Amino acid sequence: MKITSIKTICLSRLHERERQWITARYRTIKADCAIVVIDTDEGVQGIGEACAYGVPTLIREWVSWLSPSLVGQNPIHPTLAPHPNGRSRPHDCAVAGIDSALWDLRGKLSGKRVSELLGEGPLDEGPLTERGPDQVRLYASSGCRYDWRSHPQQLIEETLAYVAEGYTACKVRIGTEWAWDGVQVDRFLGLMRELAQAVDGRMELMLDGNQRLTEAQALEIALELARLGFVWFEEPIPQEDIEGYVRLNTRAEIPISGGEQFTTLEQFRPYLERRAYDIVQPDAGICGISEALKIGRMAHRYGIDLCPHNWHNGLMTLANAHLVAALPNPRVLELCMLQGPLQWAILGERPLIQVGMMTLPDRPGLGVDLAEGLEAQFPYIEGHYAVVVER
């Protein structure tokens, strides 16, 4: 068998006004998607989603540039996919899409789910685990709709809606730009206390700081989050401040997580060696399933769990779900609650999600096919997915 062609499908959908969401100074106005499709001379096709943060058209350029070295090759080869370089997001997202599509293709050819192949240790490093679970626990990821000026209580209302839908965990964020409305740590923690009281133990809570806090702010918040029973505190300070992360992770009782922008094991190495993170969060749509698997193996040696970052659309969610199912301690997978109809419309059949659990499709590979006519239904819209808000 040989690869005959590789292409990238670029898609978009404008958000209706009520679907637009805002965090910090940015209002997101559209949903994007980039899907890598690998065809073979035997008619078997592999599909993989590349994180749209790499910009779909730039991802397409990189896939086109990389494809000549792959066309004509046997897709079964475990090291065929290019390696992420940690320097160019469009390049690394393109690599991630290619890598995920190759895993889907290998699964279809072997008659096994990707999670099963990962558990077999296909990279000659030994198995992570035996056959993975058939279900993966999801957490609702949002907290991007509330505005400190107009209605901060929306955060609580939205989170309680996820409780009613059966989710057992939810991640929230720190809201619109604090400087606009004089928000300080005390006011923010007041909202977190109200949130924890309203949830009343019915779901786990996590907080994403989006690297927007100072170390002093982060420590004060971390200490209170631990008292309130939050499960982790994600990327509270700028990512490059490894010394600050080491100090935070030493002093805070709540686990500190991060690394969603990293695409290589080499980038994670100092954070693992120095215990800067208690949980690492690579994303199969950004670094690829293969590299995420390597990161998971190495993190496990340090007693550190992997809970993937996962944003955007359903095909990437499935790639990350198969990764989680193959981990030695499969905890939870992020599910974006803000992407809108494009999220699942790209798939011919949506996977079963009930009471906060996703059932992996009982089919080989990633277990899904693409819906027909996607480019006609969701033509790509040029431009950034968000606009800057001024107040």
CSV table of C-alpha atoms in Angstrom, one decimal:
chain,number,residue,atom,x,y,z
A,1,MET,CA,0.0,0.0,0.0
A,2,LYS,CA,1.2,3.5,-0.8
A,3,ILE,CA,0.0,7.0,0.0
A,4,THR,CA,-1.3,8.7,-3.2
A,5,SER,CA,-2.2,12.2,-2.0
A,6,ILE,CA,-2.5,14.4,1.0
A,7,LYS,CA,-4.8,17.4,1.1
A,8,THR,CA,-6.1,19.9,3.7
A,9,ILE,CA,-9.8,21.0,4.0
A,10,CYS,CA,-10.2,24.5,5.4
A,11,LEU,CA,-13.6,25.3,6.9
A,12,SER,CA,-15.3,28.2,8.8
A,13,ARG,CA,-18.6,29.2,10.3
A,14,LEU,CA,-19.4,32.7,11.6
A,15,HIS,CA,-20.8,32.8,15.1
A,16,GLU,CA,-24.2,34.3,15.5
A,17,ARG,CA,-24.1,37.3,17.9
A,18,GLU,CA,-25.4,35.2,20.8
A,19,ARG,CA,-22.7,32.5,20.2
A,20,GLN,CA,-19.8,35.0,20.2
A,21,TRP,CA,-17.7,34.8,23.3
A,22,ILE,CA,-15.2,37.0,25.0
A,23,THR,CA,-12.2,36.5,27.2
A,24,ALA,CA,-9.6,39.1,28.2
A,25,ARG,CA,-9.7,41.7,25.3
A,26,TYR,CA,-10.8,39.3,22.5
A,27,ARG,CA,-14.2,38.5,21.1
A,28,THR,CA,-14.4,35.3,19.0
A,29,ILE,CA,-16.5,35.8,16.0
A,30,LYS,CA,-16.0,32.6,14.0
A,31,ALA,CA,-15.2,28.9,14.2
A,32,ASP,CA,-12.4,27.5,12.0
A,33,CYS,CA,-11.3,24.0,11.1
A,34,ALA,CA,-8.5,22.3,9.2
A,35,ILE,CA,-8.7,18.6,8.3
A,36,VAL,CA,-5.9,16.6,6.8
A,37,VAL,CA,-7.0,13.8,4.4
A,38,ILE,CA,-4.6,11.1,3.3
A,39,ASP,CA,-5.6,8.8,0.4
A,40,THR,CA,-4.0,5.5,-0.6
A,41,ASP,CA,-3.9,3.4,-3.7
A,42,GLU,CA,-6.1,0.8,-2.0
A,43,GLY,CA,-8.9,3.3,-1.4
A,44,VAL,CA,-8.4,3.5,2.4
A,45,GLN,CA,-8.5,7.0,3.7
A,46,GLY,CA,-7.1,8.6,6.9
A,47,ILE,CA,-8.4,11.8,8.4
A,48,GLY,CA,-7.0,14.0,11.2
A,49,GLU,CA,-7.8,17.5,12.5
A,50,ALA,CA,-5.0,20.1,12.9
A,51,CYS,CA,-5.6,22.8,15.6
A,52,ALA,CA,-7.0,25.8,13.8
A,53,TYR,CA,-4.8,28.1,16.0
A,54,GLY,CA,-2.2,27.3,13.4
A,55,VAL,CA,-4.4,29.1,10.8
A,56,PRO,CA,-6.0,26.7,8.4
A,57,THR,CA,-4.6,28.3,5.2
A,58,LEU,CA,-1.0,28.3,6.6
A,59,ILE,CA,-1.6,24.7,7.8
A,60,ARG,CA,-2.6,23.8,4.2
A,61,GLU,CA,0.6,25.4,2.8
A,62,TRP,CA,2.7,23.3,5.2
A,63,VAL,CA,0.9,20.1,4.4
A,64,SER,CA,1.4,20.8,0.7
A,65,TRP,CA,5.1,21.4,1.3
A,66,LEU,CA,5.6,18.3,3.4
A,67,SER,CA,3.5,15.9,1.3
A,68,PRO,CA,6.0,15.1,-1.4
A,69,SER,CA,8.2,13.3,1.2
A,70,LEU,CA,5.1,11.2,2.2
A,71,VAL,CA,3.4,10.4,-1.1
A,72,GLY,CA,4.5,7.0,-2.3
A,73,GLN,CA,5.4,5.8,1.2
A,74,ASN,CA,3.7,3.0,3.1
A,75,PRO,CA,1.5,4.6,5.8
A,76,ILE,CA,2.1,1.7,8.2
A,77,HIS,CA,5.6,2.9,9.0
A,78,PRO,CA,5.4,4.2,12.6
A,79,THR,CA,7.9,7.0,12.1
A,80,LEU,CA,6.6,8.3,8.8
A,81,ALA,CA,5.1,11.5,10.1
A,82,PRO,CA,7.3,14.6,10.2
A,83,HIS,CA,8.4,15.7,13.7
A,84,PRO,CA,7.2,18.9,15.3
A,85,ASN,CA,9.9,21.5,15.7
A,86,GLY,CA,8.6,23.6,18.5
A,87,ARG,CA,9.2,26.8,16.6
A,88,SER,CA,6.4,27.3,14.1
A,89,ARG,CA,2.8,26.7,15.1
A,90,PRO,CA,1.5,26.4,11.5
A,91,HIS,CA,4.2,23.8,10.8
A,92,ASP,CA,3.5,21.9,14.0
A,93,CYS,CA,-0.2,21.9,13.6
A,94,ALA,CA,0.2,20.6,10.0
A,95,VAL,CA,2.4,17.8,11.3
A,96,ALA,CA,-0.2,17.1,14.0
A,97,GLY,CA,-2.9,16.8,11.4
A,98,ILE,CA,-0.8,14.5,9.2
A,99,ASP,CA,0.2,12.4,12.2
A,100,SER,CA,-3.4,11.9,13.4
A,101,ALA,CA,-4.5,11.0,9.9
A,102,LEU,CA,-1.8,8.4,9.7
A,103,TRP,CA,-3.0,6.9,13.0
A,104,ASP,CA,-6.5,6.8,11.7
A,105,LEU,CA,-5.3,5.1,8.6
A,106,ARG,CA,-3.2,2.5,10.5
A,107,GLY,CA,-6.2,1.7,12.7
A,108,LYS,CA,-8.4,1.1,9.7
A,109,LEU,CA,-5.8,-1.1,8.0
A,110,SER,CA,-5.3,-3.2,11.2
A,111,GLY,CA,-9.0,-3.3,12.1
A,112,LYS,CA,-8.2,-1.8,15.5
A,113,ARG,CA,-9.1,1.5,17.3
A,114,VAL,CA,-6.3,4.0,17.6
A,115,SER,CA,-6.5,3.6,21.4
A,116,GLU,CA,-5.7,-0.1,21.0
A,117,LEU,CA,-2.8,0.6,18.8
A,118,LEU,CA,-1.4,3.1,21.2
A,119,GLY,CA,-1.7,0.6,24.0
A,120,GLU,CA,0.3,-1.9,22.1
A,121,GLY,CA,3.3,0.4,22.2
A,122,PRO,CA,3.8,0.9,18.4
A,123,LEU,CA,6.7,3.3,18.9
A,124,ASP,CA,8.9,0.4,20.4
A,125,GLU,CA,8.8,1.9,23.8
A,126,GLY,CA,6.5,-0.6,25.4
A,127,PRO,CA,2.8,-0.4,26.1
A,128,LEU,CA,1.3,2.5,28.1
A,129,THR,CA,-1.5,0.2,29.3
A,130,GLU,CA,-3.6,-2.7,28.2
A,131,ARG,CA,-6.7,-2.2,26.0
A,132,GLY,CA,-7.9,1.3,26.9
A,133,PRO,CA,-11.4,2.1,28.3
A,134,ASP,CA,-14.4,2.3,25.9
A,135,GLN,CA,-15.4,5.6,27.5
A,136,VAL,CA,-13.6,8.8,28.3
A,137,ARG,CA,-14.7,11.3,30.9
A,138,LEU,CA,-15.2,14.8,29.5
A,139,TYR,CA,-15.1,18.1,31.3
A,140,ALA,CA,-17.1,21.1,30.1
A,141,SER,CA,-14.6,23.8,29.1
A,142,SER,CA,-15.9,27.4,29.0
A,143,GLY,CA,-16.2,30.3,31.4
A,144,CYS,CA,-15.7,32.6,28.4
A,145,ARG,CA,-19.1,34.2,28.3
A,146,TYR,CA,-19.2,36.3,31.4
A,147,ASP,CA,-18.4,40.0,31.5
A,148,TRP,CA,-17.2,41.6,34.7
A,149,ARG,CA,-19.1,44.8,33.8
A,150,SER,CA,-22.5,43.5,32.8
A,151,HIS,CA,-23.2,40.1,34.3
A,152,PRO,CA,-20.5,38.1,36.1
A,153,GLN,CA,-23.1,35.8,37.6
A,154,GLN,CA,-23.5,34.4,34.1
A,155,LEU,CA,-20.5,32.2,34.9
A,156,ILE,CA,-22.5,30.5,37.7
A,157,GLU,CA,-25.6,30.1,35.6
A,158,GLU,CA,-23.7,28.5,32.8
A,159,THR,CA,-21.8,26.1,35.0
A,160,LEU,CA,-25.0,25.0,36.7
A,161,ALA,CA,-26.4,24.3,33.2
A,162,TYR,CA,-23.5,21.9,32.7
A,163,VAL,CA,-24.3,20.2,36.0
A,164,ALA,CA,-27.8,19.7,34.7
A,165,GLU,CA,-26.5,18.2,31.5
A,166,GLY,CA,-24.6,15.5,33.5
A,167,TYR,CA,-21.1,16.8,33.3
A,168,THR,CA,-19.0,15.9,36.4
A,169,ALA,CA,-16.3,18.5,35.8
A,170,CYS,CA,-16.0,22.0,34.4
A,171,LYS,CA,-13.1,24.4,33.7
A,172,VAL,CA,-13.7,28.2,34.0
A,173,ARG,CA,-11.6,31.2,33.2
A,174,ILE,CA,-10.9,34.6,34.7
A,175,GLY,CA,-13.2,36.7,32.5
A,176,THR,CA,-12.9,39.9,30.7
A,177,GLU,CA,-9.9,42.3,31.1
A,178,TRP,CA,-9.7,43.0,34.8
A,179,ALA,CA,-8.3,46.5,34.2
A,180,TRP,CA,-11.5,47.6,32.5
A,181,ASP,CA,-13.5,47.3,35.6
A,182,GLY,CA,-11.0,47.5,38.5
A,183,VAL,CA,-11.2,43.8,39.3
A,184,GLN,CA,-8.8,42.6,41.9
A,185,VAL,CA,-8.0,39.2,43.3
A,186,ASP,CA,-10.5,39.6,46.2
A,187,ARG,CA,-13.4,40.3,43.9
A,188,PHE,CA,-12.4,37.4,41.6
A,189,LEU,CA,-12.1,35.0,44.6
A,190,GLY,CA,-15.5,36.2,45.7
A,191,LEU,CA,-17.0,34.9,42.5
A,192,MET,CA,-15.1,31.6,42.8
A,193,ARG,CA,-16.5,31.1,46.3
A,194,GLU,CA,-20.0,31.7,45.0
A,195,LEU,CA,-19.4,29.3,42.2
A,196,ALA,CA,-18.1,26.5,44.5
A,197,GLN,CA,-21.1,27.1,46.8
A,198,ALA,CA,-23.6,26.9,43.9
A,199,VAL,CA,-22.0,23.7,42.5
A,200,ASP,CA,-22.0,22.2,46.0
A,201,GLY,CA,-19.7,19.3,45.3
A,202,ARG,CA,-21.8,18.1,42.3
A,203,MET,CA,-18.8,18.5,39.9
A,204,GLU,CA,-15.1,19.1,39.9
A,205,LEU,CA,-14.0,22.6,39.1
A,206,MET,CA,-10.8,23.8,37.4
A,207,LEU,CA,-9.5,27.3,36.7
A,208,ASP,CA,-7.5,28.5,33.6
A,209,GLY,CA,-5.6,31.7,34.2
A,210,ASN,CA,-4.6,31.9,30.5
A,211,GLN,CA,-1.2,33.2,31.6
A,212,ARG,CA,-2.7,36.5,32.6
A,213,LEU,CA,-1.7,36.8,36.3
A,214,THR,CA,1.3,37.9,38.3
A,215,GLU,CA,3.0,35.3,40.5
A,216,ALA,CA,1.7,37.0,43.6
A,217,GLN,CA,-1.8,37.0,42.3
A,218,ALA,CA,-1.5,33.4,41.2
A,219,LEU,CA,-0.3,32.3,44.6
A,220,GLU,CA,-3.1,34.0,46.5
A,221,ILE,CA,-5.7,32.5,44.1
A,222,ALA,CA,-4.1,29.1,44.2
A,223,LEU,CA,-4.2,28.9,48.0
A,224,GLU,CA,-7.9,29.8,48.0
A,225,LEU,CA,-8.7,27.4,45.2
A,226,ALA,CA,-7.2,24.6,47.1
A,227,ARG,CA,-9.4,25.5,50.1
A,228,LEU,CA,-12.4,25.5,47.9
A,229,GLY,CA,-11.5,22.0,46.5
A,230,PHE,CA,-10.7,23.0,42.9
A,231,VAL,CA,-8.9,20.1,41.0
A,232,TRP,CA,-6.2,22.1,39.2
A,233,PHE,CA,-5.0,25.6,38.3
A,234,GLU,CA,-4.0,26.0,34.7
A,235,GLU,CA,-1.3,28.3,33.3
A,236,PRO,CA,-1.8,31.1,35.8
A,237,ILE,CA,1.4,33.0,34.8
A,238,PRO,CA,3.4,33.5,31.6
A,239,GLN,CA,4.5,30.1,30.2
A,240,GLU,CA,8.2,31.1,29.9
A,241,ASP,CA,8.5,31.9,33.6
A,242,ILE,CA,9.6,28.4,34.6
A,243,GLU,CA,11.1,29.7,37.9
A,244,GLY,CA,7.7,31.1,38.8
A,245,TYR,CA,6.0,27.9,38.0
A,246,VAL,CA,8.5,25.9,40.2
A,247,ARG,CA,7.8,28.3,43.1
A,248,LEU,CA,4.0,28.1,42.6
A,249,ASN,CA,4.0,24.4,42.4
A,250,THR,CA,6.1,24.1,45.5
A,251,ARG,CA,4.0,26.5,47.6
A,252,ALA,CA,0.5,25.7,46.3
A,253,GLU,CA,-1.5,22.7,47.4
A,254,ILE,CA,-3.5,22.6,44.2
A,255,PRO,CA,-1.9,21.0,41.2
A,256,ILE,CA,-0.5,23.4,38.6
A,257,SER,CA,-1.0,22.4,35.0
A,258,GLY,CA,0.1,23.7,31.6
A,259,GLY,CA,2.0,23.2,28.4
A,260,GLU,CA,-0.8,23.4,25.8
A,261,GLN,CA,1.3,25.4,23.4
A,262,PHE,CA,4.3,23.0,23.6
A,263,THR,CA,4.7,20.7,20.7
A,264,THR,CA,7.8,18.6,21.6
A,265,LEU,CA,9.0,16.4,24.4
A,266,GLU,CA,12.1,18.6,24.5
A,267,GLN,CA,10.0,21.6,25.4
A,268,PHE,CA,8.4,19.8,28.3
A,269,ARG,CA,11.7,18.4,29.7
A,270,PRO,CA,12.6,21.2,32.1
A,271,TYR,CA,9.1,21.5,33.3
A,272,LEU,CA,9.1,17.8,34.1
A,273,GLU,CA,12.6,17.7,35.6
A,274,ARG,CA,11.9,20.7,37.9
A,275,ARG,CA,8.3,19.7,38.8
A,276,ALA,CA,7.0,23.0,37.3
A,277,TYR,CA,3.8,21.2,36.4
A,278,ASP,CA,1.8,18.6,38.2
A,279,ILE,CA,-0.3,17.9,35.1
A,280,VAL,CA,0.9,18.3,31.5
A,281,GLN,CA,-1.5,19.3,28.7
A,282,PRO,CA,-0.3,18.7,25.2
A,283,ASP,CA,-2.8,18.5,22.4
A,284,ALA,CA,-2.9,15.9,19.6
A,285,GLY,CA,-4.1,18.6,17.3
A,286,ILE,CA,-1.1,20.8,18.0
A,287,CYS,CA,1.7,18.2,18.5
A,288,GLY,CA,0.3,15.1,17.0
A,289,ILE,CA,-0.8,11.8,18.7
A,290,SER,CA,2.8,10.3,18.4
A,291,GLU,CA,4.5,13.2,20.2
A,292,ALA,CA,1.7,13.4,22.8
A,293,LEU,CA,2.2,9.7,23.5
A,294,LYS,CA,5.9,10.3,24.1
A,295,ILE,CA,5.2,13.2,26.4
A,296,GLY,CA,2.7,11.0,28.3
A,297,ARG,CA,5.2,8.2,28.7
A,298,MET,CA,7.9,10.5,30.0
A,299,ALA,CA,5.5,12.4,32.3
A,300,HIS,CA,4.4,9.0,33.8
A,301,ARG,CA,8.0,8.3,34.8
A,302,TYR,CA,7.9,11.5,36.9
A,303,GLY,CA,4.5,10.6,38.4
A,304,ILE,CA,2.8,13.4,36.4
A,305,ASP,CA,-0.5,12.9,34.7
A,306,LEU,CA,-1.5,14.0,31.2
A,307,CYS,CA,-4.9,15.7,30.7
A,308,PRO,CA,-4.9,17.0,27.1
A,309,HIS,CA,-5.8,20.5,26.0
A,310,ASN,CA,-8.6,20.1,23.4
A,311,TRP,CA,-10.3,22.9,21.7
A,312,HIS,CA,-12.2,23.4,18.4
A,313,ASN,CA,-13.8,20.4,16.7
A,314,GLY,CA,-15.0,16.8,17.0
A,315,LEU,CA,-12.3,15.1,15.0
A,316,MET,CA,-9.6,16.5,17.2
A,317,THR,CA,-11.6,15.6,20.2
A,318,LEU,CA,-11.7,12.0,19.1
A,319,ALA,CA,-7.9,12.0,18.5
A,320,ASN,CA,-7.4,13.3,22.1
A,321,ALA,CA,-10.0,10.8,23.4
A,322,HIS,CA,-8.1,7.9,22.0
A,323,LEU,CA,-4.9,9.3,23.5
A,324,VAL,CA,-6.5,9.5,26.9
A,325,ALA,CA,-7.9,6.0,26.7
A,326,ALA,CA,-4.4,4.7,26.2
A,327,LEU,CA,-2.9,6.5,29.2
A,328,PRO,CA,-1.9,4.6,32.4
A,329,ASN,CA,-4.1,7.0,34.4
A,330,PRO,CA,-6.9,8.2,32.0
A,331,ARG,CA,-8.4,11.1,33.9
A,332,VAL,CA,-10.4,13.5,31.8
A,333,LEU,CA,-10.6,15.2,28.4
A,334,GLU,CA,-11.5,18.8,27.7
A,335,LEU,CA,-14.6,19.5,25.6
A,336,CYS,CA,-15.0,23.0,24.1
A,337,MET,CA,-18.6,24.2,24.8
A,338,LEU,CA,-18.3,27.3,22.6
A,339,GLN,CA,-17.4,26.1,19.1
A,340,GLY,CA,-21.0,26.0,17.8
A,341,PRO,CA,-22.5,23.7,15.1
A,342,LEU,CA,-19.2,23.3,13.1
A,343,GLN,CA,-17.8,21.2,16.0
A,344,TRP,CA,-19.8,18.1,15.2
A,345,ALA,CA,-21.2,18.9,11.7
A,346,ILE,CA,-17.8,17.9,10.2
A,347,LEU,CA,-18.5,14.3,11.1
A,348,GLY,CA,-20.9,11.9,9.4
A,349,GLU,CA,-22.0,10.6,12.8
A,350,ARG,CA,-21.5,12.2,16.2
A,351,PRO,CA,-20.0,10.0,18.9
A,352,LEU,CA,-22.2,9.2,21.8
A,353,ILE,CA,-21.9,11.7,24.7
A,354,GLN,CA,-24.0,11.0,27.8
A,355,VAL,CA,-23.7,12.1,31.4
A,356,GLY,CA,-20.3,13.7,30.7
A,357,MET,CA,-18.9,10.6,29.1
A,358,MET,CA,-17.8,10.0,25.5
A,359,THR,CA,-18.1,6.4,24.2
A,360,LEU,CA,-15.4,5.7,21.6
A,361,PRO,CA,-16.9,4.5,18.4
A,362,ASP,CA,-16.7,0.7,17.9
A,363,ARG,CA,-14.9,1.1,14.6
A,364,PRO,CA,-11.3,1.0,13.5
A,365,GLY,CA,-9.1,4.0,13.5
A,366,LEU,CA,-10.5,7.1,15.1
A,367,GLY,CA,-13.9,5.6,14.3
A,368,VAL,CA,-15.6,8.3,12.2
A,369,ASP,CA,-15.9,9.5,8.7
A,370,LEU,CA,-16.2,13.1,7.4
A,371,ALA,CA,-19.6,14.5,6.4
A,372,GLU,CA,-20.2,15.1,2.7
A,373,GLY,CA,-20.1,18.5,1.1
A,374,LEU,CA,-18.2,20.3,3.9
A,375,GLU,CA,-16.4,22.8,1.8
A,376,ALA,CA,-19.7,23.9,0.2
A,377,GLN,CA,-21.5,24.1,3.5
A,378,PHE,CA,-18.7,25.8,5.5
A,379,PRO,CA,-16.4,27.7,3.0
A,380,TYR,CA,-13.3,29.1,4.6
A,381,ILE,CA,-13.6,32.7,5.8
A,382,GLU,CA,-10.3,34.6,5.6
A,383,GLY,CA,-9.2,36.6,8.6
A,384,HIS,CA,-8.6,36.2,12.3
A,385,TYR,CA,-11.1,34.3,14.4
A,386,ALA,CA,-11.3,37.1,17.0
A,387,VAL,CA,-11.5,40.9,17.1
A,388,VAL,CA,-9.9,43.1,19.8
A,389,VAL,CA,-12.4,44.8,22.1
A,390,GLU,CA,-11.7,48.4,23.3
A,391,ARG,CA,-13.3,49.9,26.3
